[in-house]
Amino acid sequence: MASNDKISCAAELLRSGELVAFATETVYGLGADATNADAVAAVFEAKGRPQFNPLIIHVADVKAARRIVRFTKQADELAEQFWPGALTLVLPRTENCQVSFLASAGLSTLAVRIPSKESTHDFLQEAGVPVAAPSANKSGRVSPTEAAHVTEAFGNEISMILDDGSCPIGVESTVLDLTKSKPVILRHGGITLEEIKTVTGEVSQAKQSSPTIASPGMLSTHYATTAPLRLGIKTVFKDEALLAFGKKIPDHHGPMLNLSADRNLREAAANLFGMMRQLDKFKPKAIAAMPIPETGLGAAINDRLKRAASC
Ligand code: AMP
Ligand code: MG
């Protein structure tokens, strides 16, 4: 059992921007303060994910969930029945939602869950911030169900593992999208389709072959800015906005935001979605984006920029 001291320590580390792995009833999660884009960028970096996928946001209770997403009647009923538990609900963000756009990979919806394990609840309660957490394994590897699996994968890369033995469910949560006319199962998991149907009636299943639904992080149109995007630019044209990177910036008089003057890719990842949105608000003829190196988090940044540019 995780002691109160360890829970306090984990919560404090998380609040100060560190990554903390923690036990849940499904699998171990690799958590970051979801309101801190830099910490969220560190999660993608640690996992070595080649793309930014939207992460599940973990909160202690329904009150905390209501601060970040807008509930529908169906969401109320499902929460009543299955929370805390292995069901993740995808809902629209609230107006004042403080969760970084990097945590939802730029989407205006959020996947939210209230875990049932007691130590997880206490940790989230004490952290007092929404916690973005994918499973605590390297990208493409098996999800961890013991603290030792997390140590094997990350060693000293993360600040702390909140060890609470093995995960009783051992598979990920079920992800249910409630933003469509009918609920759609995006991922099967700890709560069964039959159980969900007892509350919602009809449920659609995302086809495995449908990349758009099965993996919303891959869907280009979710990320498109209204203004077209020009990538790898060396010169900026009149009426364009500039998404800069580094200190050697081309001549430009219009709106400009710099992903990272220091060429720090974690900082650039943390700024990416917010800056794309901000530049779009100027209604420029196009957003001209400077080249980003393809190393480390740069690969995911370029992947996202290419998807947005191809729309
Ligand atoms: P993992 O990071 O391995 O826990 O997986 C998270 C799951 O939740 C993936 O299947 C994501 O595609 C899904 N997900 C997270 N956020 C959203 C969202 N805003 N909209 C749709 N699906 C989401
Ligand atoms: Mg996973």
Coordinates of N, CA and C in Angstrom, one line a residue, residues 84-192:
P84 N -16.2 6.0 -9.6 CA -14.9 5.8 -10.2 C -14.8 4.4 -10.8
G85 N -14.0 4.3 -11.9 CA -13.8 3.0 -12.6 C -13.2 3.2 -13.9
A86 N -13.2 2.0 -14.6 CA -12.4 1.9 -15.8 C -13.1 2.3 -17.1
L87 N -13.8 3.4 -17.0 CA -14.5 4.0 -18.1 C -14.0 5.5 -18.4
T88 N -13.5 5.7 -19.6 CA -13.0 7.1 -19.9 C -14.1 7.7 -20.9
L89 N -14.5 8.9 -20.6 CA -15.5 9.6 -21.4 C -14.8 10.7 -22.2
V90 N -15.1 10.8 -23.5 CA -14.7 11.9 -24.3 C -15.8 12.9 -24.4
L91 N -15.5 14.1 -23.9 CA -16.5 15.2 -23.9 C -15.8 16.6 -24.3
P92 N -16.7 17.6 -24.6 CA -16.1 18.8 -25.0 C -15.5 19.6 -23.8
R93 N -14.4 20.3 -24.1 CA -13.8 21.1 -23.0 C -14.7 22.2 -22.5
T94 N -14.6 22.6 -21.3 CA -15.3 23.7 -20.8 C -14.6 25.0 -21.3
E95 N -15.3 26.1 -21.2 CA -14.8 27.4 -21.7 C -13.4 27.7 -21.0
N96 N -13.4 27.5 -19.7 CA -12.2 28.0 -18.9 C -11.2 26.8 -18.6
C97 N -11.4 25.8 -19.4 CA -10.6 24.6 -19.1 C -9.1 24.9 -19.2
Q98 N -8.4 24.5 -18.1 CA -6.9 24.9 -18.0 C -6.0 23.8 -18.5
V99 N -6.6 22.7 -19.0 CA -5.7 21.6 -19.6 C -5.0 22.1 -20.8
S100 N -3.7 21.8 -20.9 CA -3.0 22.3 -22.1 C -3.5 21.6 -23.3
F101 N -3.4 22.3 -24.5 CA -3.9 21.6 -25.7 C -3.0 20.5 -26.1
L102 N -1.7 20.5 -25.7 CA -0.8 19.4 -26.0 C -1.4 18.1 -25.4
A103 N -2.0 18.2 -24.2 CA -2.5 16.9 -23.6 C -3.6 16.3 -24.4
S104 N -4.4 17.1 -25.2 CA -5.4 16.6 -26.0 C -4.9 16.6 -27.5
A105 N -3.6 16.7 -27.7 CA -3.1 16.8 -29.1 C -3.8 17.8 -29.9
G106 N -4.2 18.9 -29.4 CA -4.8 19.9 -30.1 C -6.3 19.8 -30.3
L107 N -6.9 18.7 -29.8 CA -8.4 18.6 -30.0 C -9.1 19.5 -29.0
S108 N -10.4 19.8 -29.3 CA -11.1 20.6 -28.4 C -12.0 19.7 -27.5
T109 N -11.8 18.4 -27.6 CA -12.5 17.5 -26.6 C -11.4 16.9 -25.7
L110 N -11.9 16.4 -24.6 CA -10.9 15.7 -23.6 C -11.4 14.4 -23.2
A111 N -10.5 13.4 -23.0 CA -10.9 12.1 -22.5 C -10.6 12.2 -21.0
V112 N -11.7 11.9 -20.2 CA -11.6 12.1 -18.7 C -11.9 10.8 -18.0
R113 N -11.2 10.5 -16.9 CA -11.5 9.3 -16.1 C -11.3 9.6 -14.7
I114 N -12.1 9.0 -13.8 CA -11.9 9.0 -12.4 C -11.5 7.5 -12.0
P115 N -10.2 7.3 -11.6 CA -9.8 6.0 -11.3 C -10.4 5.5 -9.9
S116 N -10.5 4.2 -9.7 CA -11.2 3.8 -8.5 C -10.2 3.4 -7.4
K117 N -8.9 3.1 -7.7 CA -8.0 2.6 -6.7 C -7.8 3.7 -5.7
E118 N -7.8 3.3 -4.4 CA -7.8 4.3 -3.3 C -6.6 5.2 -3.4
S119 N -5.4 4.6 -3.6 CA -4.2 5.4 -3.6 C -4.2 6.4 -4.8
T120 N -4.8 6.0 -5.9 CA -4.8 6.9 -7.0 C -5.7 8.0 -6.7
H121 N -6.9 7.7 -6.1 CA -7.8 8.8 -5.7 C -7.1 9.8 -4.8
D122 N -6.4 9.3 -3.8 CA -5.7 10.1 -2.8 C -4.6 11.0 -3.5
F123 N -3.9 10.4 -4.4 CA -2.8 11.1 -5.1 C -3.4 12.2 -5.9
L124 N -4.5 11.9 -6.7 CA -5.1 12.9 -7.5 C -5.7 14.1 -6.7
Q125 N -6.3 13.7 -5.6 CA -7.0 14.6 -4.7 C -5.9 15.6 -4.1
E126 N -4.8 15.0 -3.7 CA -3.7 15.8 -3.1 C -3.0 16.7 -4.2
A127 N -2.9 16.1 -5.4 CA -2.2 16.9 -6.5 C -3.1 18.1 -6.8
G128 N -4.4 18.0 -6.8 CA -5.3 19.1 -7.0 C -5.3 19.7 -8.4
V129 N -4.6 19.0 -9.3 CA -4.6 19.4 -10.7 C -5.0 18.2 -11.5
P130 N -5.6 18.4 -12.7 CA -5.9 17.3 -13.6 C -4.6 16.6 -14.0
V131 N -4.5 15.3 -14.1 CA -3.3 14.6 -14.4 C -3.4 13.9 -15.8
A132 N -2.6 14.3 -16.7 CA -2.6 13.7 -18.0 C -1.7 12.4 -17.9
A133 N -2.2 11.3 -18.3 CA -1.4 10.1 -18.2 C -1.7 9.0 -19.2
P134 N -0.7 8.7 -20.1 CA -0.8 7.5 -20.9 C -0.3 6.3 -20.0
S135 N -0.3 5.1 -20.6 CA 0.2 4.0 -19.8 C 1.7 4.2 -19.7
A136 N 2.3 3.7 -18.6 CA 3.7 4.0 -18.3 C 4.7 3.0 -18.9
N137 N 4.6 2.9 -20.2 CA 5.5 2.1 -21.0 C 6.1 2.9 -22.1
K138 N 7.2 2.4 -22.7 CA 7.7 3.0 -23.9 C 6.7 2.8 -25.1
S139 N 6.7 3.7 -26.0 CA 5.7 3.6 -27.1 C 5.8 2.2 -27.8
G140 N 4.7 1.6 -28.0 CA 4.7 0.4 -28.7 C 4.9 -0.8 -27.9
R141 N 5.2 -0.7 -26.6 CA 5.5 -1.8 -25.7 C 4.2 -2.1 -24.9
V142 N 4.3 -3.2 -24.2 CA 3.1 -3.7 -23.4 C 2.9 -2.8 -22.2
S143 N 1.6 -2.6 -21.8 CA 1.3 -1.7 -20.7 C 1.8 -2.4 -19.4
P144 N 2.2 -1.6 -18.4 CA 2.8 -2.1 -17.2 C 1.7 -2.3 -16.1
T145 N 1.7 -3.4 -15.5 CA 0.7 -3.7 -14.4 C 1.4 -3.9 -13.1
E146 N 2.7 -3.7 -13.0 CA 3.5 -3.8 -11.8 C 4.5 -2.6 -11.8
A147 N 4.9 -2.1 -10.6 CA 5.8 -1.1 -10.5 C 7.2 -1.5 -11.2
A148 N 7.5 -2.8 -11.0 CA 8.8 -3.2 -11.6 C 8.8 -3.1 -13.1
H149 N 7.6 -3.2 -13.8 CA 7.6 -3.0 -15.3 C 7.9 -1.6 -15.6
V150 N 7.5 -0.6 -14.8 CA 7.8 0.8 -15.0 C 9.3 1.1 -14.8
T151 N 9.8 0.5 -13.8 CA 11.3 0.7 -13.5 C 12.1 0.2 -14.7
E152 N 11.7 -1.0 -15.2 CA 12.4 -1.6 -16.3 C 12.4 -0.7 -17.5
A153 N 11.2 0.0 -17.8 CA 11.1 0.8 -18.9 C 11.8 2.2 -18.8
F154 N 11.7 2.8 -17.6 CA 12.1 4.2 -17.5 C 13.3 4.4 -16.5
G155 N 13.6 3.4 -15.7 CA 14.8 3.6 -14.8 C 14.7 4.9 -14.1
N156 N 15.8 5.7 -14.3 CA 15.9 7.0 -13.6 C 15.3 8.2 -14.4
E157 N 14.6 7.8 -15.5 CA 14.1 8.9 -16.4 C 12.9 9.7 -15.7
I158 N 12.2 9.0 -14.7 CA 11.1 9.7 -14.1 C 11.4 9.9 -12.6
S159 N 10.7 10.8 -12.0 CA 11.0 11.2 -10.7 C 10.6 10.2 -9.6
M160 N 9.5 9.6 -9.8 CA 9.0 8.7 -8.8 C 7.9 7.7 -9.3
I161 N 7.9 6.6 -8.7 CA 6.8 5.6 -9.0 C 6.0 5.4 -7.8
L162 N 4.7 5.8 -7.9 CA 3.8 5.5 -6.7 C 3.4 4.1 -6.8
D163 N 4.2 3.2 -6.1 CA 4.0 1.8 -6.1 C 2.8 1.4 -5.3
D164 N 1.8 0.7 -5.9 CA 0.7 0.2 -5.1 C 0.4 -1.2 -5.6
G165 N 1.4 -2.0 -5.7 CA 1.2 -3.4 -6.0 C 0.8 -3.6 -7.5
S166 N 0.1 -4.7 -7.7 CA -0.3 -5.0 -9.1 C -1.7 -4.4 -9.4
C167 N -1.9 -4.1 -10.7 CA -3.2 -3.5 -11.1 C -4.3 -4.5 -11.2
P168 N -5.4 -4.4 -10.4 CA -6.3 -5.5 -10.4 C -7.0 -5.8 -11.7
I169 N -7.3 -4.8 -12.5 CA -8.0 -5.0 -13.8 C -6.9 -5.4 -14.9
G170 N -5.8 -4.7 -14.9 CA -4.7 -5.2 -15.8 C -4.9 -4.9 -17.3
V171 N -6.0 -4.3 -17.7 CA -6.2 -3.8 -19.1 C -6.6 -2.4 -19.0
E172 N -6.4 -1.6 -20.0 CA -6.7 -0.2 -20.0 C -8.2 0.1 -19.9
S173 N -8.6 1.3 -19.6 CA -10.0 1.7 -19.5 C -10.7 1.6 -20.9
T174 N -12.0 1.5 -20.9 CA -12.8 1.6 -22.1 C -12.9 3.1 -22.4
V175 N -12.7 3.4 -23.7 CA -12.9 4.9 -24.0 C -14.2 5.0 -24.9
L176 N -15.0 5.9 -24.3 CA -16.3 6.1 -25.0 C -16.5 7.6 -25.4
D177 N -16.7 7.8 -26.7 CA -16.8 9.2 -27.2 C -18.3 9.6 -27.1
L178 N -18.6 10.6 -26.3 CA -20.0 11.1 -26.2 C -20.2 12.4 -26.9
T179 N -19.3 12.8 -27.9 CA -19.5 14.0 -28.6 C -20.2 13.8 -29.9
K180 N -20.6 12.6 -30.2 CA -21.3 12.3 -31.5 C -22.8 12.1 -31.1
S181 N -23.6 12.0 -32.2 CA -25.1 11.8 -31.9 C -25.4 10.5 -31.1
K182 N -24.5 9.5 -31.3 CA -24.7 8.3 -30.6 C -23.3 8.0 -29.9
P183 N -23.3 7.4 -28.7 CA -22.0 7.1 -28.1 C -21.2 6.1 -29.0
V184 N -19.9 6.3 -29.1 CA -19.0 5.5 -29.9 C -17.9 4.9 -29.0
I185 N -17.7 3.6 -29.1 CA -16.6 3.0 -28.3 C -15.3 3.2 -29.2
L186 N -14.3 3.9 -28.6 CA -13.1 4.1 -29.3 C -12.0 3.0 -28.9
R187 N -12.2 2.5 -27.7 CA -11.3 1.4 -27.3 C -12.0 0.6 -26.3
H188 N -11.9 -0.7 -26.5 CA -12.5 -1.7 -25.5 C -11.5 -1.8 -24.3
G189 N -12.1 -2.0 -23.1 CA -11.3 -2.1 -21.9 C -12.0 -2.6 -20.8
G190 N -11.7 -2.1 -19.6 CA -12.2 -2.6 -18.3 C -13.7 -2.7 -18.1
I191 N -14.4 -1.8 -18.7 CA -15.9 -1.9 -18.6 C -16.4 -2.4 -20.0
T192 N -17.3 -3.4 -19.9 CA -17.7 -4.0 -21.2 C -18.8 -3.2 -21.9

